Amino acid sequence: MIPVAALLTLVILAPEATPPAGALAPVEASRILDEALRGESIRILAELTDGVGPRLAGSPGADAAVRWAVDWFRARGITVRVDPVMVTHWVRGEERAEVVASKGRRSQPLAVTALGMSAPTPPGGMTAEVVEVRSLEELAALGAKVKGRIVLFQHDMKDASGYGKFAGLRLRGPAAAARQGAAAALVRSLSSATLRTPHTGATLIPEGVKAIPAAALSVEDAELLHRLLARGPVTVRLVLGGRLADPPLAPSANVVAEIRGSEKPEEVVVIGAHLDSWDLGTGAIDDGAGVAMVLDTMRIAASMPRPPRRTLRAVLFMNEENGAEGAVAYHETSLAAGTRHVAAIEADAGAGRPTGVEVTSGEGGLEAVRAMAAPLAALGASDVKAGGGGVDISPLAYAGVPLLSLAQDNSHYFDWHHSAADTFDKVDPRALAEAAAAFAWMAWALADSPVPLPPAPIPSTPPWWKRAAP
Amino acid sequence: MIPVAALLTLVILAPEATPPAGALAPVEASRILDEALRGESIRILAELTDGVGPRLAGSPGADAAVRWAVDWFRARGITVRVDPVMVTHWVRGEERAEVVASKGRRSQPLAVTALGMSAPTPPGGMTAEVVEVRSLEELAALGAKVKGRIVLFQHDMKDASGYGKFAGLRLRGPAAAARQGAAAALVRSLSSATLRTPHTGATLIPEGVKAIPAAALSVEDAELLHRLLARGPVTVRLVLGGRLADPPLAPSANVVAEIRGSEKPEEVVVIGAHLDSWDLGTGAIDDGAGVAMVLDTMRIAASMPRPPRRTLRAVLFMNEENGAEGAVAYHETSLAAGTRHVAAIEADAGAGRPTGVEVTSGEGGLEAVRAMAAPLAALGASDVKAGGGGVDISPLAYAGVPLLSLAQDNSHYFDWHHSAADTFDKVDPRALAEAAAAFAWMAWALADSPVPLPPAPIPSTPPWWKRAAP
């Protein structure tokens, strides 16, 4: 591994990359980057994915992850606490589906996996005709015609850029179909690669809507149904056992660790990732990588000759995937405590190499973050853009907290996202170490900068956790 | 679609590519290629994969495939018969596995699928410690140390070139492990891409060896076990329901269709593919594509103004995948009938674009095939090499029959091979049409050439279907 100090010397001598005089010591940047590039992050990730494994909120795996994280911090002498939070407790069950045989066509199995919040089918399954739609508008236009049918949400996501475009079909489609009397929903997997692999994910079931059975379908099977529908009616048999547990909420926790600031300990920089994962894989890229980056950042910060000026607070949020109760609970707890957050940065974009930093803050914030990020030029990660944030830190926006996120190469992220293929082997140790390095440096810079970032304007939309969905 | 005739004119005027004067009419080459490039092959493939679906020998799907193929030929007025053959009847059952929890490590599921001929585990499954080996030699060296253990066959196949190198682990590993008293075998999937996808396949269980439970493991899970074994003992729980049916043989059939030769009807050119598939996918690339190429060849040959000089015989072999009884039965039946085979060409290399022709024959055969293949230069497929053959036509080698195969782009073949991802969507219609065109022309050229290819030398090794394995 090349010590980054040599590269940094070039960067920090370049006039355009020089941080404000005396603001952040270059020697600290090189120390932090070098320490992260030693690659402890991949060892942390292996402990979490190989040792703990899948950790869907409410499951024994999630409980084990909380214990593991607490032990990890304690073993390194870092102050840690658990903040209890009640989380959605949804449990997966049996899941299978098939195209029912018809004249000239044999029955065929379909690769499915239940989506979060799916209701179970009746014992033994259900059988209904399939109606295909490509948008929520198309579904709405069908009105009562979908009554008793299985709605197939079709799309043509090809790469990472398609996720934002089509995720609404998975998030809001099942509830919308339920409202129109549909018997079940099948959503084509939101993925950029497929080997007959279904990708699960959250669905939003607003108050007053009764969830219906809802499953992700592999891309191959979505295309099969599309071809068959072009030739005539198609009936599918669906068996889904997944359901909300009884009771539907389970006790869990956010894990909160702190390195107290030396000059302004009451000013807090949050560095966040989510400890839960979907249950199909081991959550290596979503969000084991983020957890590894946050933990390695704390390890490195704790190893520095002095603490940062402000308090560095690691928050491992619980249940980002299927309810985001950890995010809301942290926000409400810190509101009640009168916590002064000066910035929050989230790591939930996989394990790809870092490409830059995203920030949402007040006027002048972009320039200030550019100055902070200058040492990341050594990693090709000093590109600073507007638009930082993430699900878990998003409630802090309503307190005007500047929100940041690390931008990373996501070209393969959706090949694995929310599927059984989200496993340790997908992570390149060097790319993860570089991401951890960029994250650690930004965390330190935010906590140690003499001047905090300008507060962000309060969002004009109502808080998402108080809005009815869809 | 560009009519290939224009391109052909250039090719057939080039001196180095001119076939023996008067031998094969260029106008027929252009007609055959153009007809195949119209793309009927993809429609045939859709009928087989979407309409019939999975067709493991002995299953209702395989029976349906036989009926479908017979109907297909009859509907086009092509003479067809079924040659009964008893085939291995192995049925898949429940299949799951997990790493058993141990100190500091939670239980994790493993993605497995039973291999052909696997015995079932006891009801409720079995639990044993894992021993990892990388070769049959390494296994042999362990002797009785594997008694009662689960043998993990590890390897590092990366691309298509690794299949030949490592397929022996799957074919012979389980029986070898059984002989040494192992409780079960797990074979790392032979694949060039993975999204936690297990790839099944045949295993050879020689007379006198009692099969043990044997499964393919996804690449991810093979790597997980490897990492865990580096830290200490690993115990796996395995539940496999797959087993030989009772009785272990089921009635099935080869489908044999003919276009009778006009000049030498007693001289037969066999064009072959296999009608069965593994059960996980729909056998689109293995070997639906080959079946589509053979059927399209027959359709085109039947549409020519005159029949070829010799008899063109399509053979859709049964159970290439899990016993190859169709191949042996065809050989024995035609031996008994005194059939004069002058050549056999097999299509069982997927749906990739054609790159050339492979041939195993006597002296001068390579040059003769080069002359025949000259019109394929228009498709970039006129590269002729030694080494033609295929499992289903291989018994004919013992009668000295020249054996050929189409060479095709196989760069993605092992991404999907023997897995649930072997589905229709993987096939590019244009590539398949080009492969069908090349195959159809070679079939016609072999059947219509004035001079047959020189007979191949008889193999010095004993027939594989009479050898004890491994």
PDB file of N, CA, C and O in Angstrom, chain A residues 104-160:
ATOM      1  N   GLY A 104     -51.454 -25.444 -24.191  1.00  0.00           N
ATOM      2  CA  GLY A 104     -50.206 -25.267 -24.935  1.00  0.00           C
ATOM      3  C   GLY A 104     -49.059 -24.717 -24.106  1.00  0.00           C
ATOM      4  O   GLY A 104     -48.020 -24.372 -24.652  1.00  0.00           O
ATOM      5  N   ARG A 105     -49.260 -24.604 -22.798  1.00  0.00           N
ATOM      6  CA  ARG A 105     -48.194 -24.047 -21.965  1.00  0.00           C
ATOM      7  C   ARG A 105     -48.158 -24.753 -20.632  1.00  0.00           C
ATOM      8  O   ARG A 105     -49.154 -24.817 -19.925  1.00  0.00           O
ATOM      9  N   ARG A 106     -46.990 -25.273 -20.288  1.00  0.00           N
ATOM     10  CA  ARG A 106     -46.841 -25.952 -19.006  1.00  0.00           C
ATOM     11  C   ARG A 106     -46.634 -24.951 -17.874  1.00  0.00           C
ATOM     12  O   ARG A 106     -46.294 -23.803 -18.100  1.00  0.00           O
ATOM     13  N   SER A 107     -46.839 -25.422 -16.664  1.00  0.00           N
ATOM     14  CA  SER A 107     -46.558 -24.628 -15.477  1.00  0.00           C
ATOM     15  C   SER A 107     -45.050 -24.378 -15.371  1.00  0.00           C
ATOM     16  O   SER A 107     -44.254 -25.221 -15.804  1.00  0.00           O
ATOM     17  N   GLN A 108     -44.688 -23.220 -14.837  1.00  0.00           N
ATOM     18  CA  GLN A 108     -43.272 -22.936 -14.628  1.00  0.00           C
ATOM     19  C   GLN A 108     -43.085 -22.227 -13.296  1.00  0.00           C
ATOM     20  O   GLN A 108     -43.883 -21.362 -12.949  1.00  0.00           O
ATOM     21  N   PRO A 109     -42.013 -22.552 -12.567  1.00  0.00           N
ATOM     22  CA  PRO A 109     -41.757 -21.821 -11.321  1.00  0.00           C
ATOM     23  C   PRO A 109     -41.300 -20.395 -11.602  1.00  0.00           C
ATOM     24  O   PRO A 109     -40.689 -20.118 -12.643  1.00  0.00           O
ATOM     25  N   LEU A 110     -41.606 -19.500 -10.693  1.00  0.00           N
ATOM     26  CA  LEU A 110     -41.148 -18.112 -10.759  1.00  0.00           C
ATOM     27  C   LEU A 110     -40.284 -17.842  -9.533  1.00  0.00           C
ATOM     28  O   LEU A 110     -40.627 -18.276  -8.436  1.00  0.00           O
ATOM     29  N   ALA A 111     -39.188 -17.117  -9.732  1.00  0.00           N
ATOM     30  CA  ALA A 111     -38.310 -16.793  -8.604  1.00  0.00           C
ATOM     31  C   ALA A 111     -38.820 -15.522  -7.934  1.00  0.00           C
ATOM     32  O   ALA A 111     -38.782 -14.442  -8.522  1.00  0.00           O
ATOM     33  N   VAL A 112     -39.319 -15.675  -6.711  1.00  0.00           N
ATOM     34  CA  VAL A 112     -39.891 -14.544  -5.979  1.00  0.00           C
ATOM     35  C   VAL A 112     -39.305 -14.464  -4.576  1.00  0.00           C
ATOM     36  O   VAL A 112     -38.811 -15.464  -4.035  1.00  0.00           O
ATOM     37  N   THR A 113     -39.395 -13.287  -3.999  1.00  0.00           N
ATOM     38  CA  THR A 113     -39.093 -13.124  -2.581  1.00  0.00           C
ATOM     39  C   THR A 113     -39.997 -12.024  -2.048  1.00  0.00           C
ATOM     40  O   THR A 113     -40.205 -11.011  -2.722  1.00  0.00           O
ATOM     41  N   ALA A 114     -40.552 -12.247  -0.863  1.00  0.00           N
ATOM     42  CA  ALA A 114     -41.508 -11.281  -0.314  1.00  0.00           C
ATOM     43  C   ALA A 114     -40.846  -9.930  -0.077  1.00  0.00           C
ATOM     44  O   ALA A 114     -39.674  -9.845   0.292  1.00  0.00           O
ATOM     45  N   LEU A 115     -41.601  -8.869  -0.310  1.00  0.00           N
ATOM     46  CA  LEU A 115     -41.165  -7.514   0.018  1.00  0.00           C
ATOM     47  C   LEU A 115     -41.505  -7.234   1.481  1.00  0.00           C
ATOM     48  O   LEU A 115     -42.407  -7.857   2.056  1.00  0.00           O
ATOM     49  N   GLY A 116     -40.804  -6.295   2.058  1.00  0.00           N
ATOM     50  CA  GLY A 116     -41.081  -5.911   3.436  1.00  0.00           C
ATOM     51  C   GLY A 116     -42.533  -5.488   3.594  1.00  0.00           C
ATOM     52  O   GLY A 116     -43.098  -4.862   2.698  1.00  0.00           O
ATOM     53  N   MET A 117     -43.143  -5.854   4.716  1.00  0.00           N
ATOM     54  CA  MET A 117     -44.530  -5.518   5.047  1.00  0.00           C
ATOM     55  C   MET A 117     -45.551  -6.333   4.263  1.00  0.00           C
ATOM     56  O   MET A 117     -46.759  -6.133   4.400  1.00  0.00           O
ATOM     57  N   SER A 118     -45.061  -7.265   3.437  1.00  0.00           N
ATOM     58  CA  SER A 118     -46.006  -8.134   2.721  1.00  0.00           C
ATOM     59  C   SER A 118     -46.896  -8.864   3.716  1.00  0.00           C
ATOM     60  O   SER A 118     -46.451  -9.294   4.778  1.00  0.00           O
ATOM     61  N   ALA A 119     -48.159  -8.998   3.347  1.00  0.00           N
ATOM     62  CA  ALA A 119     -49.056  -9.875   4.097  1.00  0.00           C
ATOM     63  C   ALA A 119     -48.863 -11.290   3.566  1.00  0.00           C
ATOM     64  O   ALA A 119     -48.396 -11.478   2.439  1.00  0.00           O
ATOM     65  N   PRO A 120     -49.240 -12.285   4.364  1.00  0.00           N
ATOM     66  CA  PRO A 120     -49.140 -13.654   3.854  1.00  0.00           C
ATOM     67  C   PRO A 120     -50.320 -13.971   2.932  1.00  0.00           C
ATOM     68  O   PRO A 120     -51.385 -13.369   3.054  1.00  0.00           O
ATOM     69  N   THR A 121     -50.105 -14.909   2.032  1.00  0.00           N
ATOM     70  CA  THR A 121     -51.237 -15.454   1.280  1.00  0.00           C
ATOM     71  C   THR A 121     -52.002 -16.382   2.217  1.00  0.00           C
ATOM     72  O   THR A 121     -51.489 -16.771   3.270  1.00  0.00           O
ATOM     73  N   PRO A 122     -53.230 -16.764   1.864  1.00  0.00           N
ATOM     74  CA  PRO A 122     -53.898 -17.782   2.672  1.00  0.00           C
ATOM     75  C   PRO A 122     -53.027 -19.037   2.710  1.00  0.00           C
ATOM     76  O   PRO A 122     -52.250 -19.274   1.780  1.00  0.00           O
ATOM     77  N   PRO A 123     -53.147 -19.835   3.756  1.00  0.00           N
ATOM     78  CA  PRO A 123     -52.350 -21.073   3.801  1.00  0.00           C
ATOM     79  C   PRO A 123     -52.607 -21.878   2.519  1.00  0.00           C
ATOM     80  O   PRO A 123     -53.752 -22.016   2.109  1.00  0.00           O
ATOM     81  N   GLY A 124     -51.551 -22.372   1.900  1.00  0.00           N
ATOM     82  CA  GLY A 124     -51.723 -23.091   0.640  1.00  0.00           C
ATOM     83  C   GLY A 124     -51.643 -22.189  -0.569  1.00  0.00           C
ATOM     84  O   GLY A 124     -51.574 -22.666  -1.692  1.00  0.00           O
ATOM     85  N   GLY A 125     -51.657 -20.870  -0.367  1.00  0.00           N
ATOM     86  CA  GLY A 125     -51.449 -19.953  -1.477  1.00  0.00           C
ATOM     87  C   GLY A 125     -52.699 -19.411  -2.110  1.00  0.00           C
ATOM     88  O   GLY A 125     -53.818 -19.733  -1.694  1.00  0.00           O
ATOM     89  N   MET A 126     -52.506 -18.588  -3.118  1.00  0.00           N
ATOM     90  CA  MET A 126     -53.621 -17.993  -3.846  1.00  0.00           C
ATOM     91  C   MET A 126     -53.322 -18.027  -5.339  1.00  0.00           C
ATOM     92  O   MET A 126     -52.171 -18.082  -5.751  1.00  0.00           O
ATOM     93  N   THR A 127     -54.353 -17.995  -6.123  1.00  0.00           N
ATOM     94  CA  THR A 127     -54.214 -18.065  -7.576  1.00  0.00           C
ATOM     95  C   THR A 127     -55.049 -16.950  -8.180  1.00  0.00           C
ATOM     96  O   THR A 127     -56.215 -16.795  -7.821  1.00  0.00           O
ATOM     97  N   ALA A 128     -54.449 -16.169  -9.076  1.00  0.00           N
ATOM     98  CA  ALA A 128     -55.208 -15.077  -9.694  1.00  0.00           C
ATOM     99  C   ALA A 128     -54.586 -14.700 -11.026  1.00  0.00           C
ATOM    100  O   ALA A 128     -53.426 -15.029 -11.305  1.00  0.00           O
ATOM    101  N   GLU A 129     -55.367 -14.012 -11.836  1.00  0.00           N
ATOM    102  CA  GLU A 129     -54.888 -13.563 -13.135  1.00  0.00           C
ATOM    103  C   GLU A 129     -53.983 -12.336 -12.953  1.00  0.00           C
ATOM    104  O   GLU A 129     -54.182 -11.545 -12.038  1.00  0.00           O
ATOM    105  N   VAL A 130     -53.028 -12.202 -13.845  1.00  0.00           N
ATOM    106  CA  VAL A 130     -52.041 -11.123 -13.741  1.00  0.00           C
ATOM    107  C   VAL A 130     -52.438  -9.942 -14.620  1.00  0.00           C
ATOM    108  O   VAL A 130     -52.847 -10.122 -15.769  1.00  0.00           O
ATOM    109  N   VAL A 131     -52.318  -8.735 -14.055  1.00  0.00           N
ATOM    110  CA  VAL A 131     -52.483  -7.494 -14.818  1.00  0.00           C
ATOM    111  C   VAL A 131     -51.160  -6.746 -14.741  1.00  0.00           C
ATOM    112  O   VAL A 131     -50.641  -6.518 -13.649  1.00  0.00           O
ATOM    113  N   GLU A 132     -50.623  -6.357 -15.900  1.00  0.00           N
ATOM    114  CA  GLU A 132     -49.318  -5.710 -15.929  1.00  0.00           C
ATOM    115  C   GLU A 132     -49.466  -4.199 -16.056  1.00  0.00           C
ATOM    116  O   GLU A 132     -50.229  -3.723 -16.896  1.00  0.00           O
ATOM    117  N   VAL A 133     -48.735  -3.460 -15.218  1.00  0.00           N
ATOM    118  CA  VAL A 133     -48.701  -2.000 -15.350  1.00  0.00           C
ATOM    119  C   VAL A 133     -47.247  -1.543 -15.285  1.00  0.00           C
ATOM    120  O   VAL A 133     -46.390  -2.256 -14.763  1.00  0.00           O
ATOM    121  N   ARG A 134     -47.004  -0.334 -15.822  1.00  0.00           N
ATOM    122  CA  ARG A 134     -45.644   0.195 -15.832  1.00  0.00           C
ATOM    123  C   ARG A 134     -45.497   1.462 -14.984  1.00  0.00           C
ATOM    124  O   ARG A 134     -44.415   2.043 -14.922  1.00  0.00           O
ATOM    125  N   SER A 135     -46.593   1.899 -14.375  1.00  0.00           N
ATOM    126  CA  SER A 135     -46.507   3.098 -13.539  1.00  0.00           C
ATOM    127  C   SER A 135     -47.691   3.109 -12.585  1.00  0.00           C
ATOM    128  O   SER A 135     -48.685   2.399 -12.800  1.00  0.00           O
ATOM    129  N   LEU A 136     -47.584   3.931 -11.564  1.00  0.00           N
ATOM    130  CA  LEU A 136     -48.688   4.081 -10.621  1.00  0.00           C
ATOM    131  C   LEU A 136     -49.875   4.743 -11.314  1.00  0.00           C
ATOM    132  O   LEU A 136     -51.031   4.454 -10.992  1.00  0.00           O
ATOM    133  N   GLU A 137     -49.599   5.587 -12.292  1.00  0.00           N
ATOM    134  CA  GLU A 137     -50.662   6.254 -13.044  1.00  0.00           C
ATOM    135  C   GLU A 137     -51.430   5.218 -13.861  1.00  0.00           C
ATOM    136  O   GLU A 137     -52.660   5.248 -13.931  1.00  0.00           O
ATOM    137  N   GLU A 138     -50.688   4.323 -14.475  1.00  0.00           N
ATOM    138  CA  GLU A 138     -51.339   3.275 -15.280  1.00  0.00           C
ATOM    139  C   GLU A 138     -52.211   2.393 -14.378  1.00  0.00           C
ATOM    140  O   GLU A 138     -53.313   1.986 -14.764  1.00  0.00           O
ATOM    141  N   LEU A 139     -51.691   2.121 -13.190  1.00  0.00           N
ATOM    142  CA  LEU A 139     -52.490   1.339 -12.234  1.00  0.00           C
ATOM    143  C   LEU A 139     -53.767   2.087 -11.866  1.00  0.00           C
ATOM    144  O   LEU A 139     -54.868   1.521 -11.907  1.00  0.00           O
ATOM    145  N   ALA A 140     -53.620   3.365 -11.537  1.00  0.00           N
ATOM    146  CA  ALA A 140     -54.784   4.166 -11.122  1.00  0.00           C
ATOM    147  C   ALA A 140     -55.841   4.179 -12.233  1.00  0.00           C
ATOM    148  O   ALA A 140     -57.042   4.062 -11.968  1.00  0.00           O
ATOM    149  N   ALA A 141     -55.382   4.284 -13.477  1.00  0.00           N
ATOM    150  CA  ALA A 141     -56.322   4.354 -14.606  1.00  0.00           C
ATOM    151  C   ALA A 141     -57.131   3.067 -14.745  1.00  0.00           C
ATOM    152  O   ALA A 141     -58.234   3.069 -15.303  1.00  0.00           O
ATOM    153  N   LEU A 142     -56.591   1.961 -14.227  1.00  0.00           N
ATOM    154  CA  LEU A 142     -57.319   0.689 -14.333  1.00  0.00           C
ATOM    155  C   LEU A 142     -58.444   0.586 -13.312  1.00  0.00           C
ATOM    156  O   LEU A 142     -59.333  -0.269 -13.441  1.00  0.00           O
ATOM    157  N   GLY A 143     -58.424   1.438 -12.307  1.00  0.00           N
ATOM    158  CA  GLY A 143     -59.504   1.467 -11.312  1.00  0.00           C
ATOM    159  C   GLY A 143     -59.819   0.094 -10.757  1.00  0.00           C
ATOM    160  O   GLY A 143     -58.933  -0.656 -10.351  1.00  0.00           O
ATOM    161  N   ALA A 144     -61.086  -0.236 -10.774  1.00  0.00           N
ATOM    162  CA  ALA A 144     -61.546  -1.487 -10.157  1.00  0.00           C
ATOM    163  C   ALA A 144     -61.233  -2.709 -11.010  1.00  0.00           C
ATOM    164  O   ALA A 144     -61.501  -3.847 -10.591  1.00  0.00           O
ATOM    165  N   LYS A 145     -60.646  -2.483 -12.192  1.00  0.00           N
ATOM    166  CA  LYS A 145     -60.330  -3.638 -13.054  1.00  0.00           C
ATOM    167  C   LYS A 145     -59.272  -4.552 -12.446  1.00  0.00           C
ATOM    168  O   LYS A 145     -59.091  -5.683 -12.891  1.00  0.00           O
ATOM    169  N   VAL A 146     -58.524  -4.034 -11.474  1.00  0.00           N
ATOM    170  CA  VAL A 146     -57.490  -4.886 -10.868  1.00  0.00           C
ATOM    171  C   VAL A 146     -58.030  -5.674  -9.680  1.00  0.00           C
ATOM    172  O   VAL A 146     -57.295  -6.448  -9.061  1.00  0.00           O
ATOM    173  N   LYS A 147     -59.300  -5.486  -9.370  1.00  0.00           N
ATOM    174  CA  LYS A 147     -59.897  -6.177  -8.217  1.00  0.00           C
ATOM    175  C   LYS A 147     -59.703  -7.693  -8.350  1.00  0.00           C
ATOM    176  O   LYS A 147     -60.021  -8.286  -9.373  1.00  0.00           O
ATOM    177  N   GLY A 148     -59.166  -8.297  -7.322  1.00  0.00           N
ATOM    178  CA  GLY A 148     -58.968  -9.743  -7.326  1.00  0.00           C
ATOM    179  C   GLY A 148     -57.789 -10.212  -8.163  1.00  0.00           C
ATOM    180  O   GLY A 148     -57.517 -11.413  -8.226  1.00  0.00           O
ATOM    181  N   ARG A 149     -57.096  -9.299  -8.822  1.00  0.00           N
ATOM    182  CA  ARG A 149     -55.968  -9.681  -9.689  1.00  0.00           C
ATOM    183  C   ARG A 149     -54.619  -9.540  -8.971  1.00  0.00           C
ATOM    184  O   ARG A 149     -54.529  -8.906  -7.927  1.00  0.00           O
ATOM    185  N   ILE A 150     -53.613 -10.126  -9.614  1.00  0.00           N
ATOM    186  CA  ILE A 150     -52.232  -9.894  -9.178  1.00  0.00           C
ATOM    187  C   ILE A 150     -51.664  -8.810 -10.081  1.00  0.00           C
ATOM    188  O   ILE A 150     -51.623  -8.982 -11.308  1.00  0.00           O
ATOM    189  N   VAL A 151     -51.280  -7.701  -9.477  1.00  0.00           N
ATOM    190  CA  VAL A 151     -50.723  -6.605 -10.274  1.00  0.00           C
ATOM    191  C   VAL A 151     -49.219  -6.825 -10.430  1.00  0.00           C
ATOM    192  O   VAL A 151     -48.491  -6.974  -9.440  1.00  0.00           O
ATOM    193  N   LEU A 152     -48.762  -6.857 -11.674  1.00  0.00           N
ATOM    194  CA  LEU A 152     -47.331  -6.974 -11.977  1.00  0.00           C
ATOM    195  C   LEU A 152     -46.796  -5.589 -12.310  1.00  0.00           C
ATOM    196  O   LEU A 152     -47.235  -4.974 -13.293  1.00  0.00           O
ATOM    197  N   PHE A 153     -45.882  -5.095 -11.493  1.00  0.00           N
ATOM    198  CA  PHE A 153     -45.252  -3.802 -11.764  1.00  0.00           C
ATOM    199  C   PHE A 153     -44.006  -4.048 -12.615  1.00  0.00           C
ATOM    200  O   PHE A 153     -42.998  -4.558 -12.135  1.00  0.00           O
ATOM    201  N   GLN A 154     -44.113  -3.658 -13.867  1.00  0.00           N
ATOM    202  CA  GLN A 154     -43.050  -3.909 -14.855  1.00  0.00           C
ATOM    203  C   GLN A 154     -42.246  -2.620 -15.053  1.00  0.00           C
ATOM    204  O   GLN A 154     -42.785  -1.527 -14.884  1.00  0.00           O
ATOM    205  N   HIS A 155     -40.984  -2.745 -15.368  1.00  0.00           N
ATOM    206  CA  HIS A 155     -40.167  -1.549 -15.672  1.00  0.00           C
ATOM    207  C   HIS A 155     -38.950  -1.991 -16.460  1.00  0.00           C
ATOM    208  O   HIS A 155     -38.822  -3.190 -16.774  1.00  0.00           O
ATOM    209  N   ASP A 156     -38.080  -1.058 -16.760  1.00  0.00           N
ATOM    210  CA  ASP A 156     -36.885  -1.456 -17.515  1.00  0.00           C
ATOM    211  C   ASP A 156     -35.614  -0.855 -16.923  1.00  0.00           C
ATOM    212  O   ASP A 156     -34.751  -0.397 -17.662  1.00  0.00           O
ATOM    213  N   MET A 157     -35.498  -0.944 -15.608  1.00  0.00           N
ATOM    214  CA  MET A 157     -34.259  -0.493 -14.961  1.00  0.00           C
ATOM    215  C   MET A 157     -33.067  -1.245 -15.549  1.00  0.00           C
ATOM    216  O   MET A 157     -33.090  -2.462 -15.652  1.00  0.00           O
ATOM    217  N   LYS A 158     -32.051  -0.477 -15.930  1.00  0.00           N
ATOM    218  CA  LYS A 158     -30.871  -1.113 -16.528  1.00  0.00           C
ATOM    219  C   LYS A 158     -29.620  -0.923 -15.680  1.00  0.00           C
ATOM    220  O   LYS A 158     -28.756  -1.779 -15.636  1.00  0.00           O
ATOM    221  N   ASP A 159     -29.522   0.239 -15.044  1.00  0.00           N
ATOM    222  CA  ASP A 159     -28.327   0.504 -14.245  1.00  0.00           C
ATOM    223  C   ASP A 159     -28.707   1.333 -13.023  1.00  0.00           C
ATOM    224  O   ASP A 159     -29.891   1.603 -12.784  1.00  0.00           O
ATOM    225  N   ALA A 160     -27.696   1.737 -12.272  1.00  0.00           N
ATOM    226  CA  ALA A 160     -27.948   2.424 -10.995  1.00  0.00           C
ATOM    227  C   ALA A 160     -28.848   3.647 -11.171  1.00  0.00           C
ATOM    228  O   ALA A 160     -29.640   3.979 -10.283  1.00  0.00           O
TER     229      ALA A 160
END
